Coordinates of C-alpha atoms in Angstrom, one line a residue:
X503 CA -6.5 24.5 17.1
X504 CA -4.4 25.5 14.3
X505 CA -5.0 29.0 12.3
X506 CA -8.7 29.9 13.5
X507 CA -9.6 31.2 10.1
X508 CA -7.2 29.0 7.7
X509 CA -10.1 26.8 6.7
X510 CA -11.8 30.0 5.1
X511 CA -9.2 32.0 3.9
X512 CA -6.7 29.3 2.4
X513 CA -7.4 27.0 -0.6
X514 CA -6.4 23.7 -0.6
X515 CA -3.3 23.0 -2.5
X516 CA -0.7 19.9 -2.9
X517 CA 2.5 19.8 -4.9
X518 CA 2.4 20.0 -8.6
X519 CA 4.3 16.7 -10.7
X520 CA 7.1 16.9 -12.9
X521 CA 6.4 17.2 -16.6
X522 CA 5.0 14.0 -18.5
X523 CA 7.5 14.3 -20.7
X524 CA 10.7 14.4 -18.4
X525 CA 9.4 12.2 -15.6
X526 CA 8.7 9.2 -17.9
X527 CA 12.2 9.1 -19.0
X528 CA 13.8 8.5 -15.4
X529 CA 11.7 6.3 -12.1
X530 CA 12.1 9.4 -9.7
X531 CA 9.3 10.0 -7.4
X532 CA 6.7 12.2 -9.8
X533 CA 6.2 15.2 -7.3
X534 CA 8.2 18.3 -6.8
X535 CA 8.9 19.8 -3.9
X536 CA 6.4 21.8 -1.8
X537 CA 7.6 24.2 0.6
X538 CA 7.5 24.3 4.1
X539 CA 5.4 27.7 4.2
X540 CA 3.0 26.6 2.1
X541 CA 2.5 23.2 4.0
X542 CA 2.2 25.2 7.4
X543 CA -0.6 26.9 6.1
X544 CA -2.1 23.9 4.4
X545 CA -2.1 22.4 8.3
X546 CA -3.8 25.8 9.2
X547 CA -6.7 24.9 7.3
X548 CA -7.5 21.7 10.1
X549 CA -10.6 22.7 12.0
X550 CA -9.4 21.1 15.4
X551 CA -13.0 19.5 15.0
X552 CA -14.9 18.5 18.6
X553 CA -14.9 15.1 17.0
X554 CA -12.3 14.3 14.6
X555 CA -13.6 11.9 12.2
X556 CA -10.1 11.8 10.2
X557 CA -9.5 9.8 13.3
X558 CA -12.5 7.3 12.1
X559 CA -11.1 6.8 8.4
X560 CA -7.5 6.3 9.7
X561 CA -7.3 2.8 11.5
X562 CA -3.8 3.7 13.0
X563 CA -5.9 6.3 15.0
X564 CA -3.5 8.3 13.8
X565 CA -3.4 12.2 16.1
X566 CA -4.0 14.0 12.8
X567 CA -5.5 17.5 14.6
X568 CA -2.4 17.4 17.1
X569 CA 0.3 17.1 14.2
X570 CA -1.7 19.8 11.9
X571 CA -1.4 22.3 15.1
X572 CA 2.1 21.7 15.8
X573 CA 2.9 22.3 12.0
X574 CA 1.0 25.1 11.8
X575 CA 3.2 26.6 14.8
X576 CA 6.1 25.1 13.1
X577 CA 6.9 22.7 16.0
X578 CA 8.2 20.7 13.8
X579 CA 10.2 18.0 15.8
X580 CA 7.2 17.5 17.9
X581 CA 4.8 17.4 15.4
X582 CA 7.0 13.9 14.4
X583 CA 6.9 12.4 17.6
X584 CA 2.9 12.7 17.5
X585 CA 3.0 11.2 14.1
X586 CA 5.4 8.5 15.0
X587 CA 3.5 7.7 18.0
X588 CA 0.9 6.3 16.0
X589 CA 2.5 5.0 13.1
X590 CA 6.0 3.1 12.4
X591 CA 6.4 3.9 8.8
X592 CA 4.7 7.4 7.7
X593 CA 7.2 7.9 4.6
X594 CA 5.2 5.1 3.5
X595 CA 1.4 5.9 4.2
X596 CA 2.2 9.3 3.2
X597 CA 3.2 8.1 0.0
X598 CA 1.1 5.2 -0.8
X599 CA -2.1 5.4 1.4
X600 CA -5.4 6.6 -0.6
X601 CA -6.0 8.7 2.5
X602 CA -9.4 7.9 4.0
X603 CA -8.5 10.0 6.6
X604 CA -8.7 12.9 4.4
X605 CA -12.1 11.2 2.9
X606 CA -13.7 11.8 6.5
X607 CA -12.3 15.0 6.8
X608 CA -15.5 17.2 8.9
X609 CA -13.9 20.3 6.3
X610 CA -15.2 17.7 3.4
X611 CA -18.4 18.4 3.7
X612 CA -18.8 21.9 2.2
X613 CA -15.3 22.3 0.9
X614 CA -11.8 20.4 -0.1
X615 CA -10.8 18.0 3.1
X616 CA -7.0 19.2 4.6
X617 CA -4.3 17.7 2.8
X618 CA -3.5 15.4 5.6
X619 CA -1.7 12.8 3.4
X620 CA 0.6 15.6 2.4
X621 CA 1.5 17.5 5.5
X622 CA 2.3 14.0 7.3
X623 CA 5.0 13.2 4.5
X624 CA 6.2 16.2 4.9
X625 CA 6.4 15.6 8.6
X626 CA 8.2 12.2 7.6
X627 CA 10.7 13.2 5.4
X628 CA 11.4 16.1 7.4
X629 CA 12.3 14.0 10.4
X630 CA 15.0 12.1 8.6
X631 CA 16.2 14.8 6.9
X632 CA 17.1 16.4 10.9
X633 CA 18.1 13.3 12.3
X634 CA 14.8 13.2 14.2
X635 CA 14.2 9.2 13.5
X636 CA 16.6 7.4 15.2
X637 CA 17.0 3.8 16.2
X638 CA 15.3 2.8 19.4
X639 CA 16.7 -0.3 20.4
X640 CA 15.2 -1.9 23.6
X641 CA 17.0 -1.5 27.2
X642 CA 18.7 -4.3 28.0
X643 CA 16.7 -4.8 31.6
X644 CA 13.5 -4.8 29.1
X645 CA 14.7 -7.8 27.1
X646 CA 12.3 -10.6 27.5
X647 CA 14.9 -13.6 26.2
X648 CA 11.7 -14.5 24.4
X649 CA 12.0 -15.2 20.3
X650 CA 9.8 -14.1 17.8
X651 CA 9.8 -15.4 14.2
X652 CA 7.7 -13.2 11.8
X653 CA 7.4 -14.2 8.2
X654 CA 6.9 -11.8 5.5
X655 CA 8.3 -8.2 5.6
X656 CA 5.3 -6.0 3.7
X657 CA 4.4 -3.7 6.0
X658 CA 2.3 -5.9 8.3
X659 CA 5.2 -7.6 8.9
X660 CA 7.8 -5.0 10.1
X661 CA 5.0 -3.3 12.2
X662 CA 5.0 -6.2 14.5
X663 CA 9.0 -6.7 13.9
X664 CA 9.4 -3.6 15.1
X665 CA 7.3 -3.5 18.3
X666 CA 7.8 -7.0 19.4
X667 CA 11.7 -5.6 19.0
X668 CA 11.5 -2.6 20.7
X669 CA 9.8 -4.3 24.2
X670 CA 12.6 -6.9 24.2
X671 CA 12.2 -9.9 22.3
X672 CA 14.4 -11.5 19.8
X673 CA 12.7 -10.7 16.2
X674 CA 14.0 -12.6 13.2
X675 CA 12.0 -12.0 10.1
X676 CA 12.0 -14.3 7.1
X677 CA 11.4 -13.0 3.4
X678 CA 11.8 -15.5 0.8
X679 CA 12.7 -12.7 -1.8
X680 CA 16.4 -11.7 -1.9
X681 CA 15.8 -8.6 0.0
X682 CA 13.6 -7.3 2.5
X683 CA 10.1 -5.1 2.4
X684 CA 7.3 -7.3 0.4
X685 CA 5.3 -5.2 -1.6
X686 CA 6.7 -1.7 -0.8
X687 CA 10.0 -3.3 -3.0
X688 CA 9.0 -5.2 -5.5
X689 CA 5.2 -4.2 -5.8
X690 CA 5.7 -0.8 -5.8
X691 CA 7.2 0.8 -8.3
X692 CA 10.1 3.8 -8.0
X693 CA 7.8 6.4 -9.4
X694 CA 5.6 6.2 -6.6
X695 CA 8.3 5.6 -3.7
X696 CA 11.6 5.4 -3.9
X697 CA 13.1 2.9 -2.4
X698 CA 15.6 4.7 -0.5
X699 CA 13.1 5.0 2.1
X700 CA 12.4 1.5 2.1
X701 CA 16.4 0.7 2.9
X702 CA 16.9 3.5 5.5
X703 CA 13.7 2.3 7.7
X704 CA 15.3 -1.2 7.6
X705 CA 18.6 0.3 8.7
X706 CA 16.8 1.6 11.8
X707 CA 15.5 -2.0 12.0
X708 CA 18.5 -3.8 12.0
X709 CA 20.0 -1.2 14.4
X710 CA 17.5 -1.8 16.8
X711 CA 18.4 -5.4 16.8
X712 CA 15.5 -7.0 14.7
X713 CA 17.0 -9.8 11.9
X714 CA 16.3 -10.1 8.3
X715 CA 16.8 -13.6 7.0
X716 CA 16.1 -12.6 3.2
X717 CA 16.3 -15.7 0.5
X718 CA 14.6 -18.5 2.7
X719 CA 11.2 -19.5 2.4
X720 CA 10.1 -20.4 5.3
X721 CA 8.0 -23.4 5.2
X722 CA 9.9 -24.9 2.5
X723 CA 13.7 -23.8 3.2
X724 CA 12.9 -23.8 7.0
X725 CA 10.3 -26.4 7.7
X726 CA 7.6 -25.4 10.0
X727 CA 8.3 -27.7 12.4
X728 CA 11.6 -26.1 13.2
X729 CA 10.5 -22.6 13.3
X730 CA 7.7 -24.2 15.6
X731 CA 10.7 -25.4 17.9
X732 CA 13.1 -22.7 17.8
X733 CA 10.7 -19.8 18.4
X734 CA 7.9 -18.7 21.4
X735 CA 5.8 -17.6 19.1
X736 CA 5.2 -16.8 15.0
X737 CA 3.7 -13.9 13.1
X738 CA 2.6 -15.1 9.8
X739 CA 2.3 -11.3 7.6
X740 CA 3.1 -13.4 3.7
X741 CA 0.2 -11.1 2.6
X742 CA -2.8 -12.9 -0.1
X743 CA -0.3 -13.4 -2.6
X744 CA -2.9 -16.0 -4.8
X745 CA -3.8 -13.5 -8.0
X746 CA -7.2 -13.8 -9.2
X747 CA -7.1 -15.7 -13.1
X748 CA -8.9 -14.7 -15.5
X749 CA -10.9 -18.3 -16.9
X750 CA -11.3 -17.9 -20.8
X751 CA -10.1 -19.4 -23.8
X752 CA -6.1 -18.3 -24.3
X753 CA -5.2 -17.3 -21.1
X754 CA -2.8 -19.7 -21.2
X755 CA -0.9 -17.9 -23.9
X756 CA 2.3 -16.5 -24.3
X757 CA 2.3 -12.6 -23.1
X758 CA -0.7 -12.9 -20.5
X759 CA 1.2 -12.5 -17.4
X760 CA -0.2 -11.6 -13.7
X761 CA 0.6 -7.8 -12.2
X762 CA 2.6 -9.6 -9.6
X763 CA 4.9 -10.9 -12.6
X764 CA 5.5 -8.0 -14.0
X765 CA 5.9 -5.5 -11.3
X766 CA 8.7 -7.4 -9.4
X767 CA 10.6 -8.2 -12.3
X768 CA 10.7 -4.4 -13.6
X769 CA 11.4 -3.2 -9.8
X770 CA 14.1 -5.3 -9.8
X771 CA 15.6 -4.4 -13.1
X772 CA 15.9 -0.9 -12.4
X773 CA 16.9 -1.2 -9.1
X774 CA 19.8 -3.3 -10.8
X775 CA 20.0 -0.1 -13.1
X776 CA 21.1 2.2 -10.6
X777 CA 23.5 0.3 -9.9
X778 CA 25.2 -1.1 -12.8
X779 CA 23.9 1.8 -15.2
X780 CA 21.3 -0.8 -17.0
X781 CA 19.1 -4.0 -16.8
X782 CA 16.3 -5.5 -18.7
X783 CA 13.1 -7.2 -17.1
X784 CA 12.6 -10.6 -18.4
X785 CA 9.0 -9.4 -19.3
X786 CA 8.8 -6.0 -20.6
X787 CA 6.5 -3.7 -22.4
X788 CA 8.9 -2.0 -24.7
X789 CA 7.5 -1.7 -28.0
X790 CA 4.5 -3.6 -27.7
X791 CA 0.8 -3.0 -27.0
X792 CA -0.2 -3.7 -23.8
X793 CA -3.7 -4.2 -22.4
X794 CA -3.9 -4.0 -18.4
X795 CA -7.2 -5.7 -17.1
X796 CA -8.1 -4.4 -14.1
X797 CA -8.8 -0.3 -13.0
X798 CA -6.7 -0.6 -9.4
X799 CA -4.4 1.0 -8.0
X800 CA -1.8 -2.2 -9.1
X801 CA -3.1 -1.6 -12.7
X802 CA -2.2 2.0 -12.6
X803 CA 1.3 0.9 -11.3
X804 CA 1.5 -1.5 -14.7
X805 CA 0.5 1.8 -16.0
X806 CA 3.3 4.1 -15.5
X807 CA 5.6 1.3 -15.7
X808 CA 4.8 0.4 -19.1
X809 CA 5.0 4.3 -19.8
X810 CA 8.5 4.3 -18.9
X811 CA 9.4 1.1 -20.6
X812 CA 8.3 2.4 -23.1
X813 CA 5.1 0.6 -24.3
X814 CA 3.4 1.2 -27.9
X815 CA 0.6 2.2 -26.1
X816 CA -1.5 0.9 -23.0
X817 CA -4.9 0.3 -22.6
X818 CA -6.8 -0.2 -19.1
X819 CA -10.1 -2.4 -19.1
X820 CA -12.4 -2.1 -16.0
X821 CA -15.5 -4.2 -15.6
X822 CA -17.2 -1.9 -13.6
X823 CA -18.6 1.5 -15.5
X824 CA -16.5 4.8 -15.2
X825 CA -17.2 6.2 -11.4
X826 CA -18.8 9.8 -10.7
X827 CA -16.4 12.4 -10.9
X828 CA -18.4 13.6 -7.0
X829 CA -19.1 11.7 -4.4
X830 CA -22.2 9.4 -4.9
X831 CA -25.2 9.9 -2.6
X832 CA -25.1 6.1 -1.9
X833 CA -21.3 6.6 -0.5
X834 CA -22.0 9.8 2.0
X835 CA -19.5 11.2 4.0
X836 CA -17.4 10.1 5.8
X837 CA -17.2 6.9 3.8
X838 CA -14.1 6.7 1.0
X839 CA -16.0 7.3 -2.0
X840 CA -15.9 5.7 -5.4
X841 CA -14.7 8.3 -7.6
X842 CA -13.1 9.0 -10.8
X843 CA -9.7 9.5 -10.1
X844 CA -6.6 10.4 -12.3
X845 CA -3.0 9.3 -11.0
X846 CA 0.2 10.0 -12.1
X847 CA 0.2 7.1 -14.7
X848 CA -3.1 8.0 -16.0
X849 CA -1.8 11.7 -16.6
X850 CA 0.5 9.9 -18.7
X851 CA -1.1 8.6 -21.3
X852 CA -3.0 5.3 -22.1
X853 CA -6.5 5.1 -22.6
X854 CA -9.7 4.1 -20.3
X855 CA -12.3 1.3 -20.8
X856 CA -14.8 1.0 -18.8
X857 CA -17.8 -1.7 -18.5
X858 CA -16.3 -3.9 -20.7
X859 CA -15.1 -7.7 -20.0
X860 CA -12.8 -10.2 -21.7
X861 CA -14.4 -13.1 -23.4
X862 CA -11.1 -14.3 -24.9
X863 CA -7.4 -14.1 -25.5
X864 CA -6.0 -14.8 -29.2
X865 CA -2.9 -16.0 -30.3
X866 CA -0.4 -15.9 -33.3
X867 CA 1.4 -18.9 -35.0
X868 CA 3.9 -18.8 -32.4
X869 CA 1.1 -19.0 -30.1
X870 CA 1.9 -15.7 -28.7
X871 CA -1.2 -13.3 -28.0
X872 CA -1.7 -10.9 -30.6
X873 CA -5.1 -9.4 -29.2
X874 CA -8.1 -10.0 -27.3
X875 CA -12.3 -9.9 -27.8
X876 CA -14.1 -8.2 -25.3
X877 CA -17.5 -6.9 -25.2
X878 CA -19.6 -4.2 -23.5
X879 CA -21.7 -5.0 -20.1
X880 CA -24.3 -3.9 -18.0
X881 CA -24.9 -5.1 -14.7
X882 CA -28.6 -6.8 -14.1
X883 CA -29.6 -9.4 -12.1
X884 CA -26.8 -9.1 -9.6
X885 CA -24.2 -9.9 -12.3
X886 CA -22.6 -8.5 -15.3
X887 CA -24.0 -9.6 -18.4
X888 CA -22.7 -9.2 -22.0
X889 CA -24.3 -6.2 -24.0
X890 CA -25.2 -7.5 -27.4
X891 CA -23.8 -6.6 -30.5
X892 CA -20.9 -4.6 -28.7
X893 CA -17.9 -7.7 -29.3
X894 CA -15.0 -6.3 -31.2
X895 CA -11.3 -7.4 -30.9
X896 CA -8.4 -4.9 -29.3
X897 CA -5.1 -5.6 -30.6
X898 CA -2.2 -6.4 -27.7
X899 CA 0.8 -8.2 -27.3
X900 CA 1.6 -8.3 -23.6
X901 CA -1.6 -8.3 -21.1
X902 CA -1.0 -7.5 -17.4
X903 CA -3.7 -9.2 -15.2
X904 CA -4.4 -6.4 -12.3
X905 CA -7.4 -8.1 -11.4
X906 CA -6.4 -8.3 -7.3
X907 CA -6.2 -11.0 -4.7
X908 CA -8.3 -14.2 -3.6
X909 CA -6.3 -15.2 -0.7
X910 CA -3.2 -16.3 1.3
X911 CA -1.1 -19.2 -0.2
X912 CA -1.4 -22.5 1.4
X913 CA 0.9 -25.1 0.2
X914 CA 4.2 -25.0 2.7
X915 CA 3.8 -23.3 5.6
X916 CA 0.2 -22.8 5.7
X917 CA -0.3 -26.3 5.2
X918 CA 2.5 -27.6 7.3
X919 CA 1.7 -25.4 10.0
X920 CA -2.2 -26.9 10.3
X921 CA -3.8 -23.4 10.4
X922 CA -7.8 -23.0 9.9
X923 CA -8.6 -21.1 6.5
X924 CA -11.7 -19.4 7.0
X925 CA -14.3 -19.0 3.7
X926 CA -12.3 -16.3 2.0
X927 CA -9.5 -17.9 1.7
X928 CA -8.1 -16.4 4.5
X929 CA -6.0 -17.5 7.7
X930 CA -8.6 -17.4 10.5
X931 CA -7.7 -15.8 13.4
X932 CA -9.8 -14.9 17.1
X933 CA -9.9 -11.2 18.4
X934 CA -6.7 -11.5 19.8
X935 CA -5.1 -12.2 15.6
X936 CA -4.2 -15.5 17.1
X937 CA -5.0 -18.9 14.7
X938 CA -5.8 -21.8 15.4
X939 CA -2.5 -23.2 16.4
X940 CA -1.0 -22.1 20.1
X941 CA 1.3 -19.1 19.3
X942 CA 0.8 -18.7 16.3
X943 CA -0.7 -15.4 14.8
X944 CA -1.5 -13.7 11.6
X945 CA -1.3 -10.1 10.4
X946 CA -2.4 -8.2 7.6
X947 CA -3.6 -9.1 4.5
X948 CA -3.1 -13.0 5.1
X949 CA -5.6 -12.6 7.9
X950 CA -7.9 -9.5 6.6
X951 CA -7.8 -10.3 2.6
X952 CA -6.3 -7.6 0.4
X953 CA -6.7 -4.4 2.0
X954 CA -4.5 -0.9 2.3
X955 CA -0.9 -0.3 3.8
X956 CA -2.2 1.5 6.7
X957 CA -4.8 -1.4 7.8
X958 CA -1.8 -3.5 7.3
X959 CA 0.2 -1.3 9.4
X960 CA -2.5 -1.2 11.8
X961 CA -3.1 -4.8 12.3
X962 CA 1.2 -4.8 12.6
X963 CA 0.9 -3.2 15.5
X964 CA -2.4 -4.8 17.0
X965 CA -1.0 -8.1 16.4
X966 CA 2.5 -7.4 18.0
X967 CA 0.6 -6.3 21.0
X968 CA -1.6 -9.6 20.9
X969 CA 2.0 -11.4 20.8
X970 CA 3.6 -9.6 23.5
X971 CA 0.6 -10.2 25.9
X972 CA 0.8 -14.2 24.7
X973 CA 4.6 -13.8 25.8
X974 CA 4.7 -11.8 29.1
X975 CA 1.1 -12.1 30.3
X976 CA 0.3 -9.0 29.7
X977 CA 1.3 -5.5 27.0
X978 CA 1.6 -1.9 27.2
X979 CA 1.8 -1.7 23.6
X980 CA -1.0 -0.2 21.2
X981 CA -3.5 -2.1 19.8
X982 CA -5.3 0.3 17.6
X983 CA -8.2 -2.1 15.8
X984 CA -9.2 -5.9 16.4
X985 CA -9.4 -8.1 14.0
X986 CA -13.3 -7.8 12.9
X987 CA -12.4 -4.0 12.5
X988 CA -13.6 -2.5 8.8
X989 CA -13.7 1.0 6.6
X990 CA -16.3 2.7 7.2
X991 CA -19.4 1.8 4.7

């Protein structure tokens, strides 16, 4: 195990953020650096437990004890070939994962949990920062001649790029947006990763001989038919792109936009800022008050985005009343807990609503919105109902719907390709993430419904293993959850 006594003797710490008032004038990443001492002795604190239920919270199984050891003895180098054994892209779970790993943590249960999340970026960025991650392109007696056509590059999607790639077959990935990575480029903002890490893991990519085509829709630009001809087999990984509306009077009005509206546009205008020293989003909150509906993580992205546009103010509304600051007794360990949580965009400013729901939008002259009614509610019956006497009216002029996902988008390829839908809306798929159509699979949130980067990552991998058997007949690569997997509950 790692230090014997570290759990006892050393508190658990993670790196501090960068002032409000200096981060929210720039889109750097909000933490400073922490030190490689201190994150050795952060690793110390890992129990080495007889059963490792960090393992059970993580679906990439990732070999969290073994790296914690190896960074405690400052075996650095092979503490990232443990980490990268498991998991293509830890720059990114580091960064954006919620960590139930860190949830189920055995040292949970009478103290803080190891700061797993932390010492594997650290691990991560240290890697690239020695040369450590290099590409691994396959051996050209390993190359199958086999072709692989995934569509969507979120993280799903380069998982099973990436190992269907590195065992030999010809991997061509279609994004329809103008550059490659989904989510993690035009969902995310800069604050929370910067995109630098995005472009250098797709350099590794391309270097290892999988192809971007970026701009094409497939399904549309490419007909399905013809991707059907020209490759063995297809990944679909487009992710559950259909936002969930909000049905009430004026929600047709000008300013009530979807997250997934926003976001990309201001990722893509200050991506185009770096470059050409300044851009303005087509939908911005500069100046006006915005109201984000909805108390995710993709409404605390509108959040610190809005900050840094510099919004009039921002308020959050969540239907669901304020969670317990501790874990609930109804959510024991090692489940991921509902609690109150304060991100970097909530430490920002903006104010909090909870149990409240909108009952309508209103709109100027110009039939712009100018504010919205919303009243208090209580949940009975086995739905929310309106408290009465609580209506009143909250002034906004740009609303940001953060209200999550209902499903995968069907006209195109979806369609054209003849795929079952199961009852969520989602692609069905058997236990080996293959759909109803011979070679044809699905990966990630298209097949599990909205979920985290690292169940998309896993179901990358599982999926890439599914295709390789489909292929070859049989695969040594890892398949680390079926299909039917879930979070622990």
């Amino acid at each position: 195990m790692a230090d014997p006594k570290g759990f006892l003797t050393t508190q658990r710490e993670t790196p501090g953020r960068r002032p409000v008032d200096v981060r929210i004038q720039d889109w750097r990443e909000v933490y400073t650096e922490f030190g490689a001492a201190r994150l050795e002795r952060q690793a110390g604190r890992c129990m080495d437990c007889g059963i490792p239920f960090c393992h059970s919270g993580c679906p990439l199984g990732n070999l969290i004890p073994e790296w914690n050891d190896l960074v405690w003895r400052q075996e650095w180098r092979e503490a990232a070939e443990r980490l990268h054994a498991t998991n293509n892209f830890p720059e990114f779970t580091g960064r954006l994962c919620p960590a139930p790993c860190e949830s189920a943590c055995v040292l949970g249960i009478g103290a803080d949990p190891v700061a797993i999340k932390q010492v594997e970026v650290e691990i991560a960025d240290r890697a690239w920062a020695q040369g450590w991650v290099t590409p691994r392109p396959p051996r050209p007696a390993t190359r199958s001649g086999k072709k692989v056509a995934v569509v969507g590059s979120g993280p799903a999607g380069l998982a099973a790029a990436q190992q269907l790639t590195r065992v030999g077959h010809g991997v061509t990935v279609y994004e329809r947006a103008d550059a490659a990575g989904g989510l993690l480029r035009y969902g995310i903002p800069e604050f929370k990763m910067e995109k630098r890490h995005l472009e250098r893991r797709l350099a590794q990519m391309r270097a290892e001989g999988t192809e971007f085509v970026c701009g094409v829709n497939a399904g549309v630009d490419v007909p399905a038919a013809a991707l059907r001809a020209g490759y063995d087999a297809i990944v679909l990984a487009g992710g559950a792109t259909v936002p969930r509306g909000l049905p009430v009077p004026g929600a047709g009005l000008a300013g009530v936009h979807q997250a997934m509206e926003y976001l990309p546009l201001a990722n893509s205008a200050v991506t185009a800022s770096m470059g050409t020293g300044g851009a303005d989003p087509a939908i911005s909150a500069g100046g006006r008050h915005v109201v984000i509906i909805g108390g995710g993580d993709t409404g605390a992205d509108c959040l610190g985005t809005a900050h840094r546009q510099g919004a009039a103010s921002v308020t959050q509304l969540e239907i669901m009343p304020q969670p317990p600051a501790a874990r609930p007794e109804h959510q024991p360990w090692p489940t991921h807990p509902m609690v109150f949580r304060v991100s970097s965009a909530h430490e920002e400013g903006g104010e909090r609503v909870y149990a409240v729901s909108t009952q309508e939008f209103l709109g100027d002259a110009d039939g712009r919105v100018r504010a919205l009614r919303l009243t208090e509610v209580e949940f009975s019956g086995g739905r929310f109902g309106p408290v009465p006497g609580t209506q009143r009216e909250l002034r906004c002029d740009l609303v940001l719907l953060a209200m999550g996902f209902t499903g995968a988008e069907r006209a195109g390829l979806i369609d054209d390709l003849g795929v079952e839908i199961d009852a969520r809306g989602n692609v069905a798929r058997d236990s080996s993430y293959a759909t109803s159509v011979p070679g044809v699979f699905v990966a990630g949130d298209m097949g599990r419904g909205q979920s985290l980067i690292v169940w998309a990552i896993a179901e990358g991998r599982s999926a890439a293993a599914a295709v390789d058997a489909y292929l070859m007949g049989e695969s040594a690569l890892p398949a680390p959850i079926p299909p039917t997997a879930r979070p622990l509950s």
